Amino acid sequence: MEKMFCFQCEQTAQSKGCTVQGVCGKTSDTANLQDELTSKTIEFANCAQFNECNTKLIIKALFTTITNVNFDDDSIKKLIKEMSDKISCDISFDIKSVWECDEDIRSLKSLILFGLKGMAAYAYHAKILGFSDEAVDKFFYEALKEISKNSSAEELLSFVLKTGEINLKCMELLDKANTQTYGTPVVTKVSTNIEPGPFIVVTGHDLHDLALLLEQTEGKGVNVYTHGEMLPCHAYPQLKKYSHFKGNFGTAWQNQQKEFANLPAPILFTTNCIMPVKDSYADRVFTTSIVRFPGVQHIGEDKDFTPVINKAIELGGYKELTKMTGINGGDILTVGFAHNTVLSIADKLIAVIKSGSVKHIFLVGGCDGAKVGRNYYTEFVKQTPKDSLILTLACGKYRFNDLDLGEIDGIPRILDMGQCNDAYSAIKVATELAKAFNCSVNELPLSFVLSWYEQKAVCILLTLLYLGIENIMLGPTLPAFVSPNVLNILVEKFKIKPVTTPEKDLKEVLG
Ligand code: FSO
Ligand code: SF4
């Protein structure tokens, strides 16, 4: 008897589905509540009027069900009740009907639903900064309705690509929101060392929460360090202006239970990826916005971070400068190569490609994760030829972002473009290069080597497919929700392939 069913992330049990409890730590009760919330959200989208308040509720519900966001049954129940109270039409839908239907339909509907969840996270961050796009907002209703219909595989496939198209708009919107609010990222060197005295570690993806925390800690003798996907925040002028915004602590999300165990500082989670919080550091963890974990103190919508600041002062931080490194021993991480920065040196970039100093560009991006095989990405980057550049984004970069691979004619070989949503920057750079060389993106000496873990990576992948990007290498394993027939379509139409070994894949790419 299955107690639950979930196969939305890369670490799903036996690469098939979690049926007893989540590998992520989600209990079957939480998983079933998240299914109920998804079902209610689909019912709601079928009858709700299109307006800001309803859109926000839909986005919040979708974001809540993303992997490693919310483990708290009470808050999910509250959201289900809020949604149920607003359902005004007579419709009944159970997401379990999707899990139980024909495997190709299940696969296509999963691609839409999981892509939508990822997009909801990006739309949420943009809305917090006051930025919305009507086409993006309307699509949430339309796509959720589609999931409840009896559409054909063909119709669903075109909806899958439509999800990718709208997600591109959504990432563009978030890029606009972040840069108009906090300035255009500039190249910045970030230290991995921790200075003496009280400090706060902030993780997740939300720039707004970080900005508020920086404001509230100013002049209080409490330093702020990023963790995980917050690292690129150091490049934004309106954030880096704070002298107490110091550096980066730790590596990617899957190492948090080890890295936080003895930390003499509080940790603020602004989004995923939160792992089950161990007793050894539970009293030091704070969540805010959509993130929740039972028993962990939550900072509400008033965003009063006083309890976090007081905790930092109480714990006191390290007594002396504490040297730390990335996973390869490097202690400086360079960030800030967003599309504006890279395109500001477009002439130089074009020149080094034309002269042959740069023969290939690799986009090695995506999520990190716990699986052993993920050292593929470290090895891949280490083995790339010296006349190649590596664009990177999202938390998978912690596998190699502390490596010093040198420069080519003044351009660093590793260019960190930002968070997962900054895949938009990579797309911008690729399309501009294609224009300059008067060819298609697929004809550029550019290869996409992606790592996926959760649903934000799904919507980014759909965007790349919508753009017609071919030969994407995807790992560490293919999604369990892609059925053999759907995979065949992806292989035939887009030549998508699973990663094999760095040696073999590099040989194939470079011929
Ligand atoms: Fe990583 Fe987690 Fe940003 Fe994801 S922290 S895995 S793709 O949430 O969103 O990259
Ligand atoms: Fe399993 Fe991933 Fe779902 Fe968690 S989110 S229950 S690990 S498939």
mmCIF file of N, CA and C in Angstrom, residues 122-190:
data_model
loop_
_atom_site.group_PDB
_atom_site.id
_atom_site.type_symbol
_atom_site.label_atom_id
_atom_site.label_comp_id
_atom_site.label_asym_id
_atom_site.label_seq_id
_atom_site.Cartn_x
_atom_site.Cartn_y
_atom_site.Cartn_z
ATOM 1 N N TYR A 122 9.598 32.219 -8.990
ATOM 2 C CA TYR A 122 10.153 33.422 -9.624
ATOM 3 C C TYR A 122 9.134 34.561 -9.630
ATOM 4 N N ALA A 123 7.883 34.228 -9.934
ATOM 5 C CA ALA A 123 6.830 35.261 -9.955
ATOM 6 C C ALA A 123 6.655 35.848 -8.551
ATOM 7 N N TYR A 124 6.771 34.989 -7.539
ATOM 8 C CA TYR A 124 6.633 35.432 -6.149
ATOM 9 C C TYR A 124 7.703 36.474 -5.804
ATOM 10 N N HIS A 125 8.959 36.153 -6.139
ATOM 11 C CA HIS A 125 10.047 37.092 -5.845
ATOM 12 C C HIS A 125 9.838 38.426 -6.571
ATOM 13 N N ALA A 126 9.364 38.369 -7.806
ATOM 14 C CA ALA A 126 9.140 39.602 -8.575
ATOM 15 C C ALA A 126 8.017 40.427 -7.934
ATOM 16 N N LYS A 127 6.940 39.736 -7.532
ATOM 17 C CA LYS A 127 5.791 40.455 -6.945
ATOM 18 C C LYS A 127 6.164 41.146 -5.640
ATOM 19 N N ILE A 128 7.016 40.494 -4.860
ATOM 20 C CA ILE A 128 7.455 41.093 -3.585
ATOM 21 C C ILE A 128 8.099 42.455 -3.855
ATOM 22 N N LEU A 129 8.748 42.562 -5.021
ATOM 23 C CA LEU A 129 9.412 43.833 -5.366
ATOM 24 C C LEU A 129 8.478 44.755 -6.156
ATOM 25 N N GLY A 130 7.223 44.335 -6.302
ATOM 26 C CA GLY A 130 6.233 45.175 -6.973
ATOM 27 C C GLY A 130 6.185 45.018 -8.483
ATOM 28 N N PHE A 131 6.712 43.913 -8.995
ATOM 29 C CA PHE A 131 6.725 43.704 -10.448
ATOM 30 C C PHE A 131 5.831 42.518 -10.829
ATOM 31 N N SER A 132 4.920 42.754 -11.781
ATOM 32 C CA SER A 132 4.026 41.698 -12.257
ATOM 33 C C SER A 132 3.937 41.760 -13.763
ATOM 34 N N ASP A 133 3.537 40.669 -14.363
ATOM 35 C CA ASP A 133 3.326 40.635 -15.812
ATOM 36 C C ASP A 133 2.002 39.905 -16.024
ATOM 37 N N GLU A 134 1.075 40.558 -16.703
ATOM 38 C CA GLU A 134 -0.259 39.989 -16.838
ATOM 39 C C GLU A 134 -0.237 38.643 -17.558
ATOM 40 N N ALA A 135 0.621 38.516 -18.575
ATOM 41 C CA ALA A 135 0.665 37.261 -19.333
ATOM 42 C C ALA A 135 1.140 36.115 -18.429
ATOM 43 N N VAL A 136 2.094 36.436 -17.562
ATOM 44 C CA VAL A 136 2.604 35.419 -16.629
ATOM 45 C C VAL A 136 1.491 35.041 -15.651
ATOM 46 N N ASP A 137 0.866 36.051 -15.065
ATOM 47 C CA ASP A 137 -0.176 35.798 -14.060
ATOM 48 C C ASP A 137 -1.338 34.990 -14.641
ATOM 49 N N LYS A 138 -1.778 35.386 -15.836
ATOM 50 C CA LYS A 138 -2.931 34.698 -16.439
ATOM 51 C C LYS A 138 -2.598 33.249 -16.756
ATOM 52 N N PHE A 139 -1.328 33.015 -17.101
ATOM 53 C CA PHE A 139 -0.948 31.659 -17.491
ATOM 54 C C PHE A 139 -1.094 30.662 -16.335
ATOM 55 N N PHE A 140 -0.921 31.139 -15.097
ATOM 56 C CA PHE A 140 -1.079 30.218 -13.964
ATOM 57 C C PHE A 140 -2.485 29.606 -13.975
ATOM 58 N N TYR A 141 -3.506 30.427 -14.221
ATOM 59 C CA TYR A 141 -4.882 29.931 -14.235
ATOM 60 C C TYR A 141 -5.066 28.955 -15.404
ATOM 61 N N GLU A 142 -4.601 29.430 -16.565
ATOM 62 C CA GLU A 142 -4.790 28.665 -17.804
ATOM 63 C C GLU A 142 -4.128 27.282 -17.712
ATOM 64 N N ALA A 143 -2.904 27.256 -17.229
ATOM 65 C CA ALA A 143 -2.159 25.994 -17.188
ATOM 66 C C ALA A 143 -2.724 25.044 -16.128
ATOM 67 N N LEU A 144 -3.146 25.610 -14.997
ATOM 68 C CA LEU A 144 -3.723 24.748 -13.956
ATOM 69 C C LEU A 144 -5.034 24.144 -14.452
ATOM 70 N N LYS A 145 -5.802 24.930 -15.217
ATOM 71 C CA LYS A 145 -7.044 24.394 -15.800
ATOM 72 C C LYS A 145 -6.711 23.257 -16.751
ATOM 73 N N GLU A 146 -5.658 23.460 -17.532
ATOM 74 C CA GLU A 146 -5.248 22.456 -18.519
ATOM 75 C C GLU A 146 -4.974 21.109 -17.847
ATOM 76 N N ILE A 147 -4.376 21.175 -16.647
ATOM 77 C CA ILE A 147 -4.045 19.929 -15.937
ATOM 78 C C ILE A 147 -5.320 19.150 -15.584
ATOM 79 N N SER A 148 -6.434 19.869 -15.385
ATOM 80 C CA SER A 148 -7.676 19.176 -15.012
ATOM 81 C C SER A 148 -8.486 18.715 -16.220
ATOM 82 N N LYS A 149 -8.026 19.055 -17.418
ATOM 83 C CA LYS A 149 -8.784 18.676 -18.621
ATOM 84 C C LYS A 149 -8.345 17.316 -19.159
ATOM 85 N N ASN A 150 -9.147 16.784 -20.089
ATOM 86 C CA ASN A 150 -8.752 15.519 -20.736
ATOM 87 C C ASN A 150 -8.096 15.815 -22.078
ATOM 88 N N SER A 151 -7.037 16.578 -22.064
ATOM 89 C CA SER A 151 -6.399 16.957 -23.327
ATOM 90 C C SER A 151 -5.585 15.798 -23.888
ATOM 91 N N SER A 152 -5.336 15.862 -25.194
ATOM 92 C CA SER A 152 -4.523 14.825 -25.831
ATOM 93 C C SER A 152 -3.047 15.073 -25.525
ATOM 94 N N ALA A 153 -2.234 14.059 -25.796
ATOM 95 C CA ALA A 153 -0.790 14.197 -25.559
ATOM 96 C C ALA A 153 -0.232 15.349 -26.395
ATOM 97 N N GLU A 154 -0.732 15.478 -27.630
ATOM 98 C CA GLU A 154 -0.243 16.563 -28.499
ATOM 99 C C GLU A 154 -0.549 17.939 -27.915
ATOM 100 N N GLU A 155 -1.794 18.070 -27.451
ATOM 101 C CA GLU A 155 -2.184 19.360 -26.853
ATOM 102 C C GLU A 155 -1.332 19.654 -25.622
ATOM 103 N N LEU A 156 -1.103 18.618 -24.838
ATOM 104 C CA LEU A 156 -0.316 18.819 -23.617
ATOM 105 C C LEU A 156 1.131 19.174 -23.941
ATOM 106 N N LEU A 157 1.654 18.552 -24.987
ATOM 107 C CA LEU A 157 3.045 18.833 -25.361
ATOM 108 C C LEU A 157 3.215 20.305 -25.743
ATOM 109 N N SER A 158 2.218 20.822 -26.475
ATOM 110 C CA SER A 158 2.364 22.237 -26.842
ATOM 111 C C SER A 158 2.232 23.121 -25.596
ATOM 112 N N PHE A 159 1.469 22.659 -24.614
ATOM 113 C CA PHE A 159 1.362 23.397 -23.353
ATOM 114 C C PHE A 159 2.657 23.348 -22.553
ATOM 115 N N VAL A 160 3.359 22.248 -22.684
ATOM 116 C CA VAL A 160 4.654 22.112 -22.003
ATOM 117 C C VAL A 160 5.596 23.204 -22.519
ATOM 118 N N LEU A 161 5.623 23.368 -23.838
ATOM 119 C CA LEU A 161 6.516 24.380 -24.427
ATOM 120 C C LEU A 161 6.024 25.790 -24.123
ATOM 121 N N LYS A 162 4.712 25.930 -24.052
ATOM 122 C CA LYS A 162 4.131 27.226 -23.686
ATOM 123 C C LYS A 162 4.573 27.611 -22.256
ATOM 124 N N THR A 163 4.652 26.610 -21.388
ATOM 125 C CA THR A 163 5.120 26.866 -20.018
ATOM 126 C C THR A 163 6.544 27.422 -20.065
ATOM 127 N N GLY A 164 7.365 26.845 -20.945
ATOM 128 C CA GLY A 164 8.736 27.337 -21.117
ATOM 129 C C GLY A 164 8.746 28.764 -21.639
ATOM 130 N N GLU A 165 7.833 29.052 -22.566
ATOM 131 C CA GLU A 165 7.762 30.404 -23.161
ATOM 132 C C GLU A 165 7.396 31.430 -22.082
ATOM 133 N N ILE A 166 6.371 31.106 -21.299
ATOM 134 C CA ILE A 166 5.939 32.063 -20.274
ATOM 135 C C ILE A 166 6.986 32.184 -19.171
ATOM 136 N N ASN A 167 7.662 31.085 -18.876
ATOM 137 C CA ASN A 167 8.705 31.178 -17.849
ATOM 138 C C ASN A 167 9.835 32.118 -18.274
ATOM 139 N N LEU A 168 10.094 32.180 -19.569
ATOM 140 C CA LEU A 168 11.116 33.122 -20.048
ATOM 141 C C LEU A 168 10.692 34.550 -19.695
ATOM 142 N N LYS A 169 9.412 34.841 -19.927
ATOM 143 C CA LYS A 169 8.872 36.166 -19.558
ATOM 144 C C LYS A 169 9.015 36.392 -18.055
ATOM 145 N N CYS A 170 8.759 35.337 -17.299
ATOM 146 C CA CYS A 170 8.796 35.459 -15.843
ATOM 147 C C CYS A 170 10.227 35.710 -15.361
ATOM 148 N N MET A 171 11.195 35.009 -15.948
ATOM 149 C CA MET A 171 12.592 35.236 -15.551
ATOM 150 C C MET A 171 13.049 36.643 -15.958
ATOM 151 N N GLU A 172 12.542 37.089 -17.105
ATOM 152 C CA GLU A 172 12.877 38.440 -17.578
ATOM 153 C C GLU A 172 12.319 39.475 -16.586
ATOM 154 N N LEU A 173 11.103 39.194 -16.127
ATOM 155 C CA LEU A 173 10.445 40.073 -15.154
ATOM 156 C C LEU A 173 11.242 40.140 -13.854
ATOM 157 N N LEU A 174 11.685 38.990 -13.379
ATOM 158 C CA LEU A 174 12.441 38.961 -12.128
ATOM 159 C C LEU A 174 13.791 39.656 -12.299
ATOM 160 N N ASP A 175 14.395 39.487 -13.469
ATOM 161 C CA ASP A 175 15.660 40.173 -13.756
ATOM 162 C C ASP A 175 15.442 41.687 -13.664
ATOM 163 N N LYS A 176 14.334 42.133 -14.263
ATOM 164 C CA LYS A 176 14.001 43.564 -14.231
ATOM 165 C C LYS A 176 13.752 44.016 -12.788
ATOM 166 N N ALA A 177 13.003 43.206 -12.048
ATOM 167 C CA ALA A 177 12.685 43.550 -10.660
ATOM 168 C C ALA A 177 13.973 43.673 -9.835
ATOM 169 N N ASN A 178 14.841 42.687 -9.968
ATOM 170 C CA ASN A 178 16.081 42.695 -9.171
ATOM 171 C C ASN A 178 17.002 43.848 -9.562
ATOM 172 N N THR A 179 17.176 44.071 -10.868
ATOM 173 C CA THR A 179 18.148 45.093 -11.287
ATOM 174 C C THR A 179 17.591 46.506 -11.100
ATOM 175 N N GLN A 180 16.277 46.681 -11.321
ATOM 176 C CA GLN A 180 15.735 48.031 -11.110
ATOM 177 C C GLN A 180 15.687 48.384 -9.629
ATOM 178 N N THR A 181 15.575 47.367 -8.785
ATOM 179 C CA THR A 181 15.506 47.647 -7.342
ATOM 180 C C THR A 181 16.903 47.736 -6.724
ATOM 181 N N TYR A 182 17.782 46.841 -7.115
ATOM 182 C CA TYR A 182 19.085 46.766 -6.433
ATOM 183 C C TYR A 182 20.275 47.100 -7.326
ATOM 184 N N GLY A 183 20.018 47.521 -8.562
ATOM 185 C CA GLY A 183 21.094 47.918 -9.471
ATOM 186 C C GLY A 183 21.603 46.753 -10.301
ATOM 187 N N THR A 184 22.393 47.094 -11.310
ATOM 188 C CA THR A 184 22.945 46.078 -12.194
ATOM 189 C C THR A 184 24.153 45.422 -11.525
ATOM 190 N N PRO A 185 24.194 44.092 -11.451
ATOM 191 C CA PRO A 185 25.312 43.429 -10.785
ATOM 192 C C PRO A 185 26.662 43.862 -11.343
ATOM 193 N N VAL A 186 27.622 44.029 -10.442
ATOM 194 C CA VAL A 186 28.989 44.364 -10.855
ATOM 195 C C VAL A 186 29.914 43.251 -10.351
ATOM 196 N N VAL A 187 31.025 43.076 -11.043
ATOM 197 C CA VAL A 187 31.934 41.998 -10.681
ATOM 198 C C VAL A 187 32.467 42.240 -9.266
ATOM 199 N N THR A 188 32.348 41.229 -8.431
ATOM 200 C CA THR A 188 32.673 41.376 -7.010
ATOM 201 C C THR A 188 33.374 40.116 -6.499
ATOM 202 N N LYS A 189 34.430 40.307 -5.745
ATOM 203 C CA LYS A 189 35.120 39.165 -5.142
ATOM 204 C C LYS A 189 34.587 38.956 -3.733
ATOM 205 N N VAL A 190 34.178 37.741 -3.446
ATOM 206 C CA VAL A 190 33.552 37.441 -2.160
ATOM 207 C C VAL A 190 34.455 36.490 -1.370
#
